Amino acid sequence: MSDAKVSEMIARVKADDVGFIRLQFTDILGIPKNVAIPTFQLEKALTEGIWIDGSSIEGFTRIDESDMILKPDISTYAILPWRPSEKKVARFICDVYTYGNKPFEGDPRYVLRKNLEEAAKLGYTFNTGPELEFFVFQRDEEDNPTTKFADHGGYFDLAPNDKAEDLRRDIVLALTDMGFEIEASHHEVADSQHEIDFKYGDALSVADKVITFKFAAKTLALLYDMHITFMAKPIARINGTGMHCHGSLSKDGKNTFFDANGEKQLSETALYYIGGLMKHAKAITRLGNPTINSYKRLVPGYEAPVYITWSAANRSAMIRVPAARGNSTRAELRSPDPTSNPYLLFAAMIAAGIDGVKNKIKPPAATDVNIYHLSEEERQKLGIEMLPGSLKEANDELLKDKVICDALGPHVVENLTKIAIAETDDYRLTVHDWEIQRYINNF
């Protein structure tokens, strides 16, 4: 970073009356972490970086190679609007480096940047726009989160049914102050379920925004004595929480997915991209649905897709092409949920899509009927496969997929596998309430 940029950034922080800086990064699970420094340390952070011990960070590194450096990305500077107005608190999102000034291969942000650079070699920019859903729950007398609904509103409801309307408004205002362009916010289908959508953009800045969104929403909920969770399926037998991801490839600023004369006005590039996502869908599931709980959402009957299909209209398909055309032509991947690490998910989507484009992988015919109404025999005749049904199955599919493994790198794949094994074993060894209620009286 040039001396001029460093001086300009320090002057801006001083003019904003910032007292503390949070240097933020994420672990392999996408959980935000941070180190707080006083502003007089900012010059050092911008020129040399700040050393941290990475040995205790999930999926980072071994104890014998734990020292790492945080280097702020000045484009991510933002004041945290819910903090005090005097001696404000600001944050930078950081890239993580190791000895020798080398990017750390386990840094999810680096993984995404690396895949964006691969796409750029072919002239492509990957744009995405995720739709994040979440539940708002009450907290108990000891301030612990519960699964008691904060409201009983329905799709697009207003107060008084939507009692979390004020919280959602404050989240939107805070995110706007932090540079988000909010497109819509509304109540979702289930009780206490909400959605806030922000404008699409390049994948790296959008991944940063996803992490910021979740961090800001959960923090502001605390101020209302409520709890926001992005857990995929917190309540059984109602809709789960999704993060539909719209994606498109641009070249020289022009959307390459639109072709006025193509099938459904889609270009060959768009079809190849869809073909790539479908080919690698099972491996992508490990990134888009990274928890044991994720697979309780991926079941028929609750709007989440479970079949590897695409359509221009059918919302039961895994990939949907919304009606907008021209520069807004895009493909919506509907299977991910918001527990995913957006850096790793977007990296996998890019790798799959680019593989489709490079190898001209055409998708099968679009499935324009409700797939849930088809029999198993009818689905087999159409060659429709299912997404993995568990975290272990999804991780096994990841390990078989060289394209996605190469996109993530061996460090990330190894640590994702360790996490999947540990989570699966812990879940398998736990006796759950359902088992007690089902069996304790009968046996």
Coordinates of C-alpha atoms in Angstrom, one line a residue:
M1 CA 0.0 0.0 0.0
S2 CA 1.4 3.4 -1.0
D3 CA 2.4 6.0 1.6
A4 CA -0.2 8.3 0.1
K5 CA -3.0 5.8 0.6
V6 CA -2.0 5.1 4.2
S7 CA -1.9 8.8 5.0
E8 CA -5.3 9.3 3.3
M9 CA -6.8 6.4 5.3
I10 CA -5.4 7.7 8.6
A11 CA -6.7 11.2 8.0
R12 CA -10.2 9.7 7.2
V13 CA -10.3 7.7 10.4
K14 CA -9.3 10.8 12.4
A15 CA -11.9 12.9 10.7
D16 CA -14.5 10.3 11.5
D17 CA -13.5 10.5 15.3
V18 CA -12.8 6.8 15.4
G19 CA -11.3 5.6 18.7
F20 CA -11.0 1.9 18.0
I21 CA -10.5 -0.3 15.0
R22 CA -11.7 -3.9 14.6
L23 CA -9.6 -6.0 12.3
Q24 CA -12.0 -8.6 11.1
F25 CA -11.5 -12.0 9.4
T26 CA -13.3 -15.3 9.3
D27 CA -12.5 -18.9 10.2
I28 CA -13.2 -21.8 7.9
L29 CA -16.8 -22.0 9.0
G30 CA -17.4 -18.4 8.1
I31 CA -17.6 -17.2 11.7
P32 CA -16.3 -13.6 12.0
K33 CA -13.4 -13.1 14.3
N34 CA -11.6 -9.8 15.1
V35 CA -8.8 -8.1 16.9
A36 CA -9.4 -4.6 18.3
I37 CA -6.7 -2.0 18.1
P38 CA -6.6 1.7 19.2
T39 CA -6.4 4.1 16.2
F40 CA -2.7 5.0 16.9
Q41 CA -1.9 1.4 15.8
L42 CA -3.6 1.9 12.5
E43 CA -0.5 3.0 10.6
K44 CA 1.3 -0.2 11.7
A45 CA -1.7 -2.3 10.7
L46 CA -1.8 -0.7 7.2
T47 CA 2.0 -0.9 6.6
E48 CA 3.2 -4.0 8.4
G49 CA 0.0 -5.8 9.4
I50 CA -0.9 -7.1 12.9
W51 CA 0.3 -10.5 14.1
I52 CA -2.2 -12.9 15.6
D53 CA -2.0 -16.5 16.9
G54 CA -4.0 -18.6 14.4
S55 CA -3.6 -21.9 16.3
S56 CA -6.9 -21.6 18.1
I57 CA -8.9 -20.5 15.0
E58 CA -11.2 -23.2 13.5
G59 CA -9.6 -24.8 10.4
F60 CA -6.6 -22.4 10.4
T61 CA -3.3 -24.1 11.3
R62 CA -1.2 -26.3 13.5
I63 CA 0.3 -25.0 16.8
D64 CA 3.8 -25.1 15.3
E65 CA 3.0 -22.6 12.5
S66 CA 0.5 -20.4 14.3
D67 CA 1.8 -16.9 13.8
M68 CA -0.2 -15.0 11.1
I69 CA -0.5 -11.5 9.9
L70 CA -3.8 -9.5 9.4
K71 CA -3.6 -7.0 6.6
P72 CA -6.6 -4.6 6.3
D73 CA -8.4 -4.2 3.0
I74 CA -9.0 -0.4 3.0
S75 CA -12.0 -0.8 0.7
T76 CA -13.9 -2.5 3.5
Y77 CA -13.6 0.4 6.0
A78 CA -16.9 1.0 7.7
I79 CA -18.1 2.6 11.0
L80 CA -20.2 0.3 13.2
P81 CA -23.3 2.5 13.5
W82 CA -24.6 0.8 16.7
R83 CA -21.5 1.7 18.7
P84 CA -21.1 5.0 20.6
S85 CA -21.2 8.2 18.5
E86 CA -18.1 9.6 20.3
K87 CA -14.8 7.8 19.7
K88 CA -16.5 5.6 17.2
V89 CA -15.7 2.0 16.4
A90 CA -14.8 1.1 12.8
R91 CA -13.8 -2.1 11.1
F92 CA -11.6 -3.3 8.3
I93 CA -12.0 -6.8 6.8
C94 CA -8.5 -8.3 6.6
D95 CA -6.6 -10.8 4.4
V96 CA -4.5 -13.3 6.3
Y97 CA -0.9 -13.9 5.5
T98 CA 1.9 -16.2 6.8
Y99 CA 5.6 -16.0 7.1
G100 CA 7.3 -14.6 4.0
N101 CA 4.3 -12.4 3.2
K102 CA 2.5 -15.3 1.6
P103 CA -1.3 -15.5 1.5
F104 CA -2.6 -18.1 3.9
E105 CA -4.1 -21.0 2.0
G106 CA -6.7 -21.6 4.7
D107 CA -8.0 -18.0 4.6
P108 CA -11.5 -18.3 3.0
R109 CA -11.2 -14.8 1.5
Y110 CA -8.0 -15.8 -0.2
V111 CA -9.7 -19.0 -1.6
L112 CA -12.4 -16.9 -3.2
R113 CA -10.0 -14.3 -4.5
K114 CA -7.9 -17.1 -6.1
N115 CA -10.9 -18.4 -8.0
L116 CA -12.0 -15.0 -9.1
E117 CA -8.5 -14.6 -10.6
E118 CA -8.9 -17.9 -12.5
A119 CA -12.2 -16.6 -14.0
A120 CA -10.5 -13.3 -14.8
K121 CA -7.9 -15.1 -16.9
L122 CA -10.8 -16.1 -19.2
G123 CA -12.1 -12.5 -19.2
Y124 CA -15.0 -13.2 -16.8
T125 CA -16.2 -11.3 -13.7
F126 CA -18.5 -13.3 -11.4
N127 CA -21.4 -11.3 -9.9
T128 CA -23.7 -12.6 -7.3
G129 CA -26.7 -11.5 -5.1
P130 CA -27.7 -13.8 -2.2
E131 CA -31.1 -13.6 -0.5
L132 CA -30.6 -14.2 3.3
E133 CA -33.5 -15.5 5.4
F134 CA -33.4 -15.7 9.2
F135 CA -35.5 -16.3 12.2
V136 CA -36.1 -13.9 15.1
F137 CA -36.6 -15.6 18.5
Q138 CA -37.2 -14.4 22.0
R139 CA -34.6 -14.6 24.7
D140 CA -35.3 -16.1 28.2
E141 CA -35.0 -14.4 31.6
E142 CA -31.3 -15.4 31.7
D143 CA -30.8 -13.8 28.3
N144 CA -30.3 -17.2 26.5
P145 CA -31.7 -17.7 23.1
T146 CA -34.9 -19.7 22.8
T147 CA -37.0 -21.0 19.9
K148 CA -40.1 -19.0 21.0
F149 CA -41.3 -16.9 18.1
A150 CA -41.0 -13.2 18.3
D151 CA -44.0 -12.7 16.0
H152 CA -46.6 -14.7 14.2
G153 CA -46.6 -12.9 10.9
G154 CA -46.8 -14.4 7.4
Y155 CA -45.5 -13.7 4.0
F156 CA -45.2 -9.9 3.5
D157 CA -47.2 -9.2 6.7
L158 CA -47.0 -5.8 8.6
A159 CA -47.3 -4.9 12.3
P160 CA -49.0 -5.8 14.6
N161 CA -48.5 -9.4 13.2
D162 CA -44.9 -8.6 12.4
K163 CA -43.6 -7.5 15.8
A164 CA -40.0 -7.7 14.6
E165 CA -40.7 -5.0 12.0
D166 CA -38.8 -2.3 14.0
L167 CA -35.8 -4.6 14.4
R168 CA -35.7 -5.3 10.7
R169 CA -35.9 -1.6 10.0
D170 CA -33.0 -0.8 12.2
I171 CA -30.9 -3.6 10.6
V172 CA -31.7 -2.0 7.2
L173 CA -30.7 1.4 8.4
A174 CA -27.5 0.2 10.0
L175 CA -26.5 -1.7 6.8
T176 CA -27.3 1.3 4.7
D177 CA -25.0 3.4 6.9
M178 CA -22.3 0.8 6.2
G179 CA -22.6 1.1 2.5
F180 CA -25.2 -1.5 1.6
E181 CA -27.8 -0.8 -1.1
I182 CA -30.8 -2.6 0.3
E183 CA -33.3 -3.8 -2.4
A184 CA -36.1 -5.2 -0.2
S185 CA -36.9 -6.4 3.3
H186 CA -40.0 -8.4 4.3
H187 CA -41.6 -11.0 6.5
E188 CA -41.1 -14.5 5.2
V189 CA -43.5 -17.5 5.1
A190 CA -43.0 -19.0 8.6
D191 CA -43.7 -17.3 11.9
S192 CA -40.8 -15.1 12.9
Q193 CA -39.0 -15.6 9.6
H194 CA -37.6 -12.6 7.7
E195 CA -35.6 -11.7 4.7
I196 CA -33.4 -8.8 3.7
D197 CA -32.0 -8.5 0.2
F198 CA -29.2 -6.3 -1.0
K199 CA -27.9 -5.4 -4.4
Y200 CA -25.8 -7.8 -6.3
G201 CA -22.1 -7.1 -7.0
D202 CA -18.7 -8.8 -7.5
A203 CA -18.4 -11.9 -5.5
L204 CA -15.7 -10.8 -3.1
S205 CA -17.5 -7.6 -1.9
V206 CA -20.7 -9.5 -1.7
A207 CA -19.2 -12.3 0.5
D208 CA -17.8 -9.5 2.7
K209 CA -21.4 -8.1 2.9
V210 CA -22.9 -11.5 3.8
I211 CA -20.5 -11.8 6.8
T212 CA -21.2 -8.2 7.8
F213 CA -25.0 -8.7 7.4
K214 CA -25.1 -11.7 9.7
F215 CA -22.8 -10.0 12.3
A216 CA -24.8 -6.7 12.3
A217 CA -28.2 -8.5 12.4
K218 CA -27.3 -10.7 15.4
T219 CA -25.8 -7.7 17.2
L220 CA -28.8 -5.4 16.7
A221 CA -31.2 -8.2 17.8
L222 CA -29.4 -8.2 21.2
L223 CA -30.4 -4.6 21.7
Y224 CA -34.0 -5.6 21.3
D225 CA -33.6 -8.5 23.7
M226 CA -34.2 -10.9 20.8
H227 CA -32.0 -13.5 19.0
I228 CA -31.5 -13.8 15.3
T229 CA -30.4 -17.2 14.0
F230 CA -29.3 -18.2 10.5
M231 CA -29.6 -21.8 11.4
A232 CA -31.0 -23.8 8.5
K233 CA -33.8 -25.6 10.3
P234 CA -34.4 -24.3 13.9
I235 CA -38.0 -25.5 14.0
A236 CA -39.2 -28.9 12.7
R237 CA -42.0 -29.2 10.2
I238 CA -42.0 -25.6 9.1
N239 CA -40.0 -23.9 6.3
G240 CA -36.3 -23.7 6.9
T241 CA -34.0 -20.9 6.2
G242 CA -32.3 -20.5 2.8
M243 CA -29.7 -18.3 1.1
H244 CA -30.6 -18.4 -2.6
C245 CA -27.6 -17.3 -4.6
H246 CA -28.1 -15.5 -7.9
G247 CA -25.1 -15.6 -10.2
S248 CA -23.9 -14.4 -13.6
L249 CA -20.7 -14.0 -15.6
S250 CA -19.8 -10.7 -17.2
K251 CA -17.2 -9.9 -19.8
D252 CA -16.1 -6.3 -20.4
G253 CA -19.0 -5.1 -18.2
K254 CA -21.6 -6.9 -20.3
N255 CA -23.7 -9.8 -19.0
T256 CA -22.8 -12.9 -21.0
F257 CA -25.9 -14.9 -20.0
F258 CA -28.3 -13.1 -22.3
D259 CA -29.0 -14.0 -25.9
A260 CA -32.2 -12.7 -27.5
N261 CA -32.2 -15.6 -29.9
G262 CA -31.1 -18.4 -27.6
E263 CA -33.2 -21.0 -25.8
K264 CA -35.3 -19.1 -23.2
Q265 CA -33.2 -16.1 -24.3
L266 CA -30.1 -17.7 -22.6
S267 CA -26.7 -17.7 -24.2
E268 CA -24.6 -20.8 -24.5
T269 CA -22.4 -19.4 -21.7
A270 CA -25.4 -19.3 -19.4
L271 CA -26.3 -22.9 -20.3
Y272 CA -22.7 -24.1 -19.8
Y273 CA -22.6 -22.3 -16.4
I274 CA -25.8 -24.1 -15.4
G275 CA -24.4 -27.4 -16.7
G276 CA -21.3 -26.9 -14.5
L277 CA -23.3 -26.1 -11.4
M278 CA -25.4 -29.3 -12.0
K279 CA -22.3 -31.5 -12.6
H280 CA -20.7 -30.4 -9.4
A281 CA -23.9 -29.9 -7.4
K282 CA -23.3 -32.7 -4.9
A283 CA -19.8 -31.3 -4.0
I284 CA -21.1 -27.8 -3.8
T285 CA -23.6 -29.0 -1.3
R286 CA -20.8 -29.5 1.2
L287 CA -20.1 -25.8 1.0
G288 CA -23.7 -24.5 0.7
N289 CA -25.1 -26.7 3.4
P290 CA -22.2 -27.2 5.9
T291 CA -24.0 -28.4 9.1
I292 CA -25.7 -31.5 10.4
N293 CA -28.9 -29.3 10.7
S294 CA -28.6 -28.2 7.0
Y295 CA -29.9 -31.6 5.8
K296 CA -33.1 -31.2 7.9
R297 CA -34.0 -28.3 5.5
L298 CA -33.1 -30.3 2.3
V299 CA -36.2 -32.4 2.4
P300 CA -39.3 -32.5 0.1
G301 CA -42.3 -30.4 1.0
Y302 CA -40.8 -27.2 2.5
E303 CA -39.7 -25.2 -0.6
A304 CA -36.0 -26.3 -0.3
P305 CA -34.8 -28.1 -3.4
V306 CA -33.6 -31.7 -3.1
Y307 CA -33.3 -32.6 -6.8
I308 CA -30.6 -31.6 -9.3
T309 CA -32.6 -29.9 -11.9
W310 CA -33.0 -26.5 -13.5
S311 CA -35.9 -24.5 -14.8
A312 CA -36.9 -21.0 -16.0
A313 CA -40.0 -20.9 -13.7
N314 CA -40.2 -24.0 -11.5
R315 CA -39.3 -23.1 -7.9
S316 CA -38.9 -26.8 -7.0
A317 CA -35.8 -26.9 -9.2
M318 CA -32.4 -26.5 -7.7
I319 CA -31.5 -23.9 -10.3
R320 CA -34.0 -21.3 -11.4
V321 CA -33.6 -18.7 -14.1
P322 CA -35.7 -15.7 -13.1
A323 CA -37.8 -13.9 -15.7
A324 CA -35.6 -10.8 -16.0
R325 CA -33.5 -10.7 -19.1
G326 CA -30.9 -8.4 -20.6
N327 CA -28.2 -7.3 -18.2
S328 CA -30.2 -8.9 -15.4
T329 CA -30.1 -12.4 -16.8
R330 CA -28.9 -14.8 -14.1
A331 CA -29.1 -18.3 -12.6
E332 CA -30.4 -18.7 -9.0
L333 CA -28.9 -21.6 -7.0
R334 CA -31.6 -22.3 -4.5
S335 CA -30.0 -25.1 -2.4
P336 CA -27.6 -23.2 -0.1
D337 CA -28.5 -22.0 3.4
P338 CA -27.0 -19.0 5.3
T339 CA -24.9 -21.2 7.6
S340 CA -22.6 -21.5 4.6
N341 CA -19.3 -19.6 4.5
P342 CA -19.9 -17.3 1.5
Y343 CA -16.3 -17.1 0.5
L344 CA -16.0 -20.9 0.1
L345 CA -19.5 -21.3 -1.4
F346 CA -18.9 -18.6 -4.1
A347 CA -15.5 -20.1 -4.8
A348 CA -17.1 -23.5 -5.5
M349 CA -19.8 -21.9 -7.6
I350 CA -17.3 -20.1 -9.7
A351 CA -15.1 -23.2 -10.2
A352 CA -18.2 -25.2 -11.2
G353 CA -19.5 -22.6 -13.6
I354 CA -16.1 -22.0 -15.2
D355 CA -15.6 -25.7 -15.6
G356 CA -19.0 -25.8 -17.4
V357 CA -18.0 -22.9 -19.7
K358 CA -14.5 -24.3 -20.5
N359 CA -15.7 -27.8 -21.2
K360 CA -19.0 -26.8 -22.8
I361 CA -21.1 -28.9 -20.3
K362 CA -24.7 -28.5 -21.5
P363 CA -27.4 -29.1 -18.9
P364 CA -30.2 -31.7 -19.5
A365 CA -33.6 -30.4 -20.6
A366 CA -35.2 -28.0 -18.2
T367 CA -37.7 -29.5 -15.7
D368 CA -40.8 -27.3 -15.9
V369 CA -43.1 -29.5 -13.7
N370 CA -43.3 -29.7 -10.0
I371 CA -40.7 -32.3 -9.3
Y372 CA -42.3 -33.2 -5.9
H373 CA -45.3 -34.5 -7.8
L374 CA -43.3 -37.0 -9.9
S375 CA -43.0 -40.6 -8.8
E376 CA -39.5 -42.0 -8.1
E377 CA -39.9 -44.0 -11.4
E378 CA -40.7 -40.9 -13.3
R379 CA -37.7 -39.1 -11.8
Q380 CA -35.4 -42.0 -12.8
K381 CA -36.7 -41.9 -16.4
L382 CA -35.8 -38.2 -16.5
G383 CA -32.4 -38.9 -15.0
I384 CA -33.1 -36.6 -12.0
E385 CA -30.6 -37.2 -9.2
M386 CA -30.9 -36.1 -5.6
L387 CA -28.6 -33.8 -3.6
P388 CA -26.7 -35.5 -0.7
G389 CA -28.9 -36.3 2.3
S390 CA -26.3 -35.8 5.1
L391 CA -23.2 -33.9 5.9
K392 CA -21.1 -37.0 5.6
E393 CA -22.5 -37.9 2.2
A394 CA -21.9 -34.3 1.0
N395 CA -18.3 -34.4 2.2
D396 CA -17.8 -37.8 0.5
E397 CA -19.0 -36.2 -2.7
L398 CA -16.6 -33.2 -2.2
L399 CA -13.7 -35.6 -1.9
K400 CA -14.6 -37.2 -5.2
D401 CA -14.8 -33.9 -7.1
K402 CA -11.3 -32.8 -8.3
V403 CA -12.5 -29.5 -9.7
I404 CA -14.0 -28.3 -6.5
C405 CA -11.2 -29.8 -4.3
D406 CA -8.6 -27.9 -6.5
A407 CA -10.7 -24.7 -6.2
L408 CA -10.6 -24.9 -2.4
G409 CA -7.1 -26.2 -2.0
P410 CA -5.8 -29.2 0.1
H411 CA -5.7 -27.2 3.4
V412 CA -9.4 -26.3 3.3
V413 CA -10.5 -29.7 2.1
E414 CA -8.6 -31.4 4.8
N415 CA -10.0 -29.2 7.5
L416 CA -13.6 -29.4 6.1
T417 CA -13.3 -33.2 6.2
K418 CA -12.0 -33.2 9.8
I419 CA -15.0 -31.0 10.8
A420 CA -17.5 -33.2 9.0
I421 CA -16.2 -36.3 10.7
A422 CA -16.1 -34.7 14.1
E423 CA -19.7 -33.3 13.7
T424 CA -21.1 -36.6 12.4
D425 CA -19.5 -38.6 15.2
D426 CA -20.7 -36.2 17.9
Y427 CA -24.2 -36.2 16.5
R428 CA -24.2 -40.0 16.2
L429 CA -23.1 -40.4 19.8
T430 CA -25.6 -38.0 21.3
V431 CA -29.0 -39.2 22.6
H432 CA -31.6 -36.8 21.4
D433 CA -35.0 -35.8 23.0
W434 CA -36.8 -37.5 20.1
E435 CA -35.3 -40.9 21.1
I436 CA -36.2 -40.5 24.8
Q437 CA -39.8 -39.5 23.9
R438 CA -40.1 -42.3 21.4
Y439 CA -38.6 -45.2 23.2
I440 CA -38.3 -44.7 27.0
N441 CA -41.8 -45.9 27.8
N442 CA -42.0 -48.7 25.3
F443 CA -38.8 -50.5 25.9

